Tab-separated table of C-alpha atoms in Angstrom:
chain	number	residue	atom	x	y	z
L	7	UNK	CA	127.733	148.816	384.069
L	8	UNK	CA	126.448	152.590	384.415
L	9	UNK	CA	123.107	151.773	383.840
L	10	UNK	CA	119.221	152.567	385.529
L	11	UNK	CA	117.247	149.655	386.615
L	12	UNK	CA	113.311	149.294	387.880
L	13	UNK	CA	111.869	146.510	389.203
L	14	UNK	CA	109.818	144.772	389.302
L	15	UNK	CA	109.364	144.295	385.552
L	16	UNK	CA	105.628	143.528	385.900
L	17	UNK	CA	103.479	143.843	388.874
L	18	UNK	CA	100.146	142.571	389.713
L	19	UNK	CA	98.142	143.141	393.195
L	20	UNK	CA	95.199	143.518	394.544
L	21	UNK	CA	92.944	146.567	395.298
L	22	UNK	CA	94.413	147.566	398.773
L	23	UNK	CA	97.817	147.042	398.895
L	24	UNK	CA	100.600	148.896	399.770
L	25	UNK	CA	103.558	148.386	397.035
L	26	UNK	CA	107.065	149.970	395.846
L	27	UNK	CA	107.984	150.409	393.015
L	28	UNK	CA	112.119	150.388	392.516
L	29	UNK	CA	114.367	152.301	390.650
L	30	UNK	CA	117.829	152.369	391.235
L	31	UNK	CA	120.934	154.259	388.889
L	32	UNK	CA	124.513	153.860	388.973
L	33	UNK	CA	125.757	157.113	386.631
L	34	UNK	CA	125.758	159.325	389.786
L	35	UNK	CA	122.694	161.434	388.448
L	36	UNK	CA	121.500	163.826	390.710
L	37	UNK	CA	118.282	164.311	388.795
L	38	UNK	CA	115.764	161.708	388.584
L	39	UNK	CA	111.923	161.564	387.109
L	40	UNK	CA	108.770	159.290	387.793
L	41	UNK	CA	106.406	159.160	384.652
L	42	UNK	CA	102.920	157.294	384.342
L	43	UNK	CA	101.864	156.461	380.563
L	44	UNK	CA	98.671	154.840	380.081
L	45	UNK	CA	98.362	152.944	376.708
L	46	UNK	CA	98.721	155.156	373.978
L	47	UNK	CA	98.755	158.112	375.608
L	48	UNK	CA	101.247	160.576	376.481
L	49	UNK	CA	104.161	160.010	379.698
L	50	UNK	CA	103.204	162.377	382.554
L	51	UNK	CA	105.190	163.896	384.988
L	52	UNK	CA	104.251	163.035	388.739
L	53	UNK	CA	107.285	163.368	390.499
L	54	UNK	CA	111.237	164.322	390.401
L	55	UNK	CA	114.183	165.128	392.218
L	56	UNK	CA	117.232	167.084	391.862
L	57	UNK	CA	119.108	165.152	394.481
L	58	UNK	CA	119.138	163.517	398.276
L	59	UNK	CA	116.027	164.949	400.276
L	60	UNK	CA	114.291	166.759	397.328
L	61	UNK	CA	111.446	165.594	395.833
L	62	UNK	CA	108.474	168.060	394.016
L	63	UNK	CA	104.899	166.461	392.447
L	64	UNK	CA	104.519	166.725	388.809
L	65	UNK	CA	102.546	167.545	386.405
L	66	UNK	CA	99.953	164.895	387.023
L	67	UNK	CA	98.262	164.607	390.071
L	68	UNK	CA	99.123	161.509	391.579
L	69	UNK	CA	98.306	159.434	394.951
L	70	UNK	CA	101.764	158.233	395.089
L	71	UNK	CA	104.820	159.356	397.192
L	72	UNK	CA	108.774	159.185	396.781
L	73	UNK	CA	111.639	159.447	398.259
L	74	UNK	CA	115.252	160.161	397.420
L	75	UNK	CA	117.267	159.291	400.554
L	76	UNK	CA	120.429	158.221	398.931
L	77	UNK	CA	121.540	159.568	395.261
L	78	UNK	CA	121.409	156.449	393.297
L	79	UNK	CA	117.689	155.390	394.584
L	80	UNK	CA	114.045	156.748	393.756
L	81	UNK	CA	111.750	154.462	395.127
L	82	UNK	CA	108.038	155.186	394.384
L	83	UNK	CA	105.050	154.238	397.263
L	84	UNK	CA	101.835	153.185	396.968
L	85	UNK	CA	99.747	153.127	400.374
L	86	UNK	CA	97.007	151.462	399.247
L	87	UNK	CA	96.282	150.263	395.795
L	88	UNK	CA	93.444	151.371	393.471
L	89	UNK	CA	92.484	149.798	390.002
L	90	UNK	CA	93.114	153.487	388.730
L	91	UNK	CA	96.854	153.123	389.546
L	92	UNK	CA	96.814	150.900	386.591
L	93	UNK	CA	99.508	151.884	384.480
L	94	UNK	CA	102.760	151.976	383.274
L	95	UNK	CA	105.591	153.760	385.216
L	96	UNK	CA	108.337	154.881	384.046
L	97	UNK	CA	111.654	156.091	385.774
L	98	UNK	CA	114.546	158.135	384.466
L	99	UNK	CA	117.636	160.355	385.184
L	100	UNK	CA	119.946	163.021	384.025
L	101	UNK	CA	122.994	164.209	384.005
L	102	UNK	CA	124.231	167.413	384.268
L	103	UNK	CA	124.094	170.388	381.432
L	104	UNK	CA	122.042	169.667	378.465
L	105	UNK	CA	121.940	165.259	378.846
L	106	UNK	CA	119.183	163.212	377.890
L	107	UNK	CA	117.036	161.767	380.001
L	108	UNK	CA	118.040	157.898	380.503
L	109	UNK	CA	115.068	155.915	381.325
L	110	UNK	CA	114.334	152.199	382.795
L	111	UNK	CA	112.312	149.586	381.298
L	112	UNK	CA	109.359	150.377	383.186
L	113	UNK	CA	106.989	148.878	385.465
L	114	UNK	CA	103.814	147.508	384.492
L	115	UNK	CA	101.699	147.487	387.244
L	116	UNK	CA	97.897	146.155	386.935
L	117	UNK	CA	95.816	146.447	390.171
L	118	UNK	CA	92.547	143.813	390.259
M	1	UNK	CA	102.741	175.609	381.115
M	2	UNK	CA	104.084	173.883	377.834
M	3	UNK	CA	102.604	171.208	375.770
M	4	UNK	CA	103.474	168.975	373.295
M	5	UNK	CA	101.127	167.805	370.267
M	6	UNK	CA	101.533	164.906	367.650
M	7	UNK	CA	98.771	164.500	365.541
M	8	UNK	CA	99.214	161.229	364.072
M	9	UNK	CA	98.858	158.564	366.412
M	10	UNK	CA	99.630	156.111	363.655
M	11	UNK	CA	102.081	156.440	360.775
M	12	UNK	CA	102.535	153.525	357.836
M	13	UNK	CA	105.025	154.275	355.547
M	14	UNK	CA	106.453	151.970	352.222
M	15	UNK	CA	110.070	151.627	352.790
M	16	UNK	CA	112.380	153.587	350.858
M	17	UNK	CA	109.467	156.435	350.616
M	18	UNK	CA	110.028	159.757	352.848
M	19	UNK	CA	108.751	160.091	356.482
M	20	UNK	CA	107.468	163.235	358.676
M	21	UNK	CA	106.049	163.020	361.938
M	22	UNK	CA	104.561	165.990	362.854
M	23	UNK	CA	105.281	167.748	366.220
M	24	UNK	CA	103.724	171.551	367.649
M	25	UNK	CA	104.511	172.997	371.060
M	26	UNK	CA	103.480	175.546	372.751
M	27	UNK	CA	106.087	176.907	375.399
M	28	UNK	CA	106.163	181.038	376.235
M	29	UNK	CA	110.113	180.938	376.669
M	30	UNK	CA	113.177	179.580	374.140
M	31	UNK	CA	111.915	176.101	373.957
M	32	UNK	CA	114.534	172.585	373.726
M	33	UNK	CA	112.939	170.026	371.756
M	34	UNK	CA	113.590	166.699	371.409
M	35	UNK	CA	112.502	163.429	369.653
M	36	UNK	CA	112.659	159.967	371.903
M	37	UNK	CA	111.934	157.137	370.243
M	38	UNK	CA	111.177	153.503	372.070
M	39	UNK	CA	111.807	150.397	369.205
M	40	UNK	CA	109.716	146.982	370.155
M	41	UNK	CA	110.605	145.453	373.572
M	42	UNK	CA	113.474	148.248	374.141
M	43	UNK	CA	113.486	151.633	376.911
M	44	UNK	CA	112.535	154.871	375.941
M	45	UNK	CA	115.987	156.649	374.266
M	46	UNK	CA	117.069	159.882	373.042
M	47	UNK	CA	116.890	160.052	368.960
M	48	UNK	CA	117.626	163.931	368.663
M	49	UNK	CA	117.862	167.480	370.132
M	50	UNK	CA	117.469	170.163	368.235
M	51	UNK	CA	120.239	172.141	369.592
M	52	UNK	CA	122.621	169.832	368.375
M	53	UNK	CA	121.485	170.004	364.930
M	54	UNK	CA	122.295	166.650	363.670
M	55	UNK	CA	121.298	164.050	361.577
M	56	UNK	CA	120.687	160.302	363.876
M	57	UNK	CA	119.692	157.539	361.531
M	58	UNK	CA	119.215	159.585	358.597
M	59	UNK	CA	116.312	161.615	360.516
M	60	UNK	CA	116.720	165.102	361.387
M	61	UNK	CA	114.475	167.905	362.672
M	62	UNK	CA	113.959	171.240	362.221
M	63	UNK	CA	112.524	174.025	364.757
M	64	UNK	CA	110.189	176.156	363.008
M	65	UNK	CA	109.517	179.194	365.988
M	66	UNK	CA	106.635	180.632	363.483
M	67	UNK	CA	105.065	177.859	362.972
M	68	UNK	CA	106.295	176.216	366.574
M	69	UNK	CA	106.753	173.072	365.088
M	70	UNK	CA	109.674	170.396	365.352
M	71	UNK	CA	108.921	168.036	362.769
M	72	UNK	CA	111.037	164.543	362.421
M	73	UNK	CA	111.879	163.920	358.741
M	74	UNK	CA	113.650	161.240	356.582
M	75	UNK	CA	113.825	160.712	353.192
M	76	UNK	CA	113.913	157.094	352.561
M	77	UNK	CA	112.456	155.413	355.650
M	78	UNK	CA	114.126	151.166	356.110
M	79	UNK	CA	112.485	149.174	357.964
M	80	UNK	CA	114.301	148.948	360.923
M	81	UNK	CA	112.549	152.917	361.636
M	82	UNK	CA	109.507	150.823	362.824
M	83	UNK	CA	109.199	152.406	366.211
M	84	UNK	CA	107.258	154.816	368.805
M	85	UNK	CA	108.157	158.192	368.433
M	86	UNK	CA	107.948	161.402	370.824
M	87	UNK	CA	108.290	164.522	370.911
M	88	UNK	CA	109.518	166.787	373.711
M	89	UNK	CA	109.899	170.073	374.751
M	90	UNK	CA	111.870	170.995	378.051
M	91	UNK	CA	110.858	174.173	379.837
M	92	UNK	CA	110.214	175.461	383.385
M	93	UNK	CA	112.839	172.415	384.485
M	94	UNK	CA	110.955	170.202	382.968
M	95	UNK	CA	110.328	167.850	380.163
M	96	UNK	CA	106.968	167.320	378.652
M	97	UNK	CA	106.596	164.624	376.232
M	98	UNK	CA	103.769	164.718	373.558
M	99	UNK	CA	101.381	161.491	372.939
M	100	UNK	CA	103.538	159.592	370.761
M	101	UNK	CA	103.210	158.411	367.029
M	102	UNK	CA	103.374	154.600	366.294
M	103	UNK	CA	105.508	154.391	362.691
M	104	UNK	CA	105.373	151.555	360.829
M	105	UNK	CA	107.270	150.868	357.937
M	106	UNK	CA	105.621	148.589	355.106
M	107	UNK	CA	108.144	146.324	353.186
């Protein structure tokens, strides 16, 4: 099923890891986004990609890194963990022309 | 750059009585707006765009360029509306998405 799918679901590491956060779509989107929310607040940008071997920063400033290698995968890259990166991230892609952005369930990532 | 503001963090409605949520942008070109909406333990979807000019679930939205406001309206809310709501605007390839309002519908 065409379909966009992060994992994991939830996520909790310690303060120094390095961890990846998945995010995989099977539409054929060329476009795909990477937004942090905190609770309550608003989704920010940090980074997107119109297709294979293009990837820009958002928005927000973030410590983070991605990389879009083959179409249908976005992973995002954490070196080393912070209790800042706490958050909720968000991944999502469109289609071509005026389409909506179709986003996954998230990852919830606390960092102790 | 653009920006996106929703007042109301929380909204509590009785059922069957009309709802707005209120939504201003700011955006220097021909803005797209949009209203996602995210119901309890589901993703983030598209409810409307306003160049489509439809009605979704009995909610539709107007864009006011004077005012530069996209407002979400319906006029008898159910309870099923119970939801987080936000507002978008897409400009400079991008879309920015406003804070969000929690609506909750009272039986």
């Amino acid at each position: 099923e065409a379909d966009i799918y992060q994992t994991p679901r939830y996520l909790v590491i310690g303060t120094g890891k390095k961890i990846t956060l998945e995010c995989s779509q099977t539409m054929g989107h060329d476009k795909m986004y990477w937004y942090q929310q905190d609770p309550g607040m608003e989704l920010h940008l940090i980074h997107y990609s119109y297709g294979v071997n293009s990837t820009e920063k958002g928005d927000l400033s973030s410590e983070s890194t991605v990389s879009r290698i083959r179409t249908e995968h976005f992973p995002l890259t954490l070196e080393s963990a912070r209790p800042s990166h706490t958050s909720q991230y968000l991944c999502a892609s469109e289609g071509e022309g005026y389409s909506p952005l179709h986003f996954g369930n998230g990852t919830r990532l606390t960092v102790t | 750059a653009q920006r996106v503001t929703q007042p109301e963090k929380l909204l509590s409605v009785f059922k069957g009585a009309p709802v707005e949520l209120k939504c201003n942008y700011s955006y220097s070109g021909s803005p797209e707006l949009f209203w996602y909406v995210q119901y309890s333990r589901q993703r983030l979807q598209l409810l409307l765009r306003h160049i489509s000019r439809e009605s979704i679930k009995g909610f539709t939205a107007d864009l006011n360029k004077g005012e530069t406001s996209f407002h979400l309206k319906k006029p008898f809310a159910q309870e099923e509306d119970s939801a987080m709501y936000y507002c978008a605007v897409f400009g400079n390839e991008k879309l920015t998405f406003g804070t969000g309002t929690r609506l909750t519908i009272i039986p």
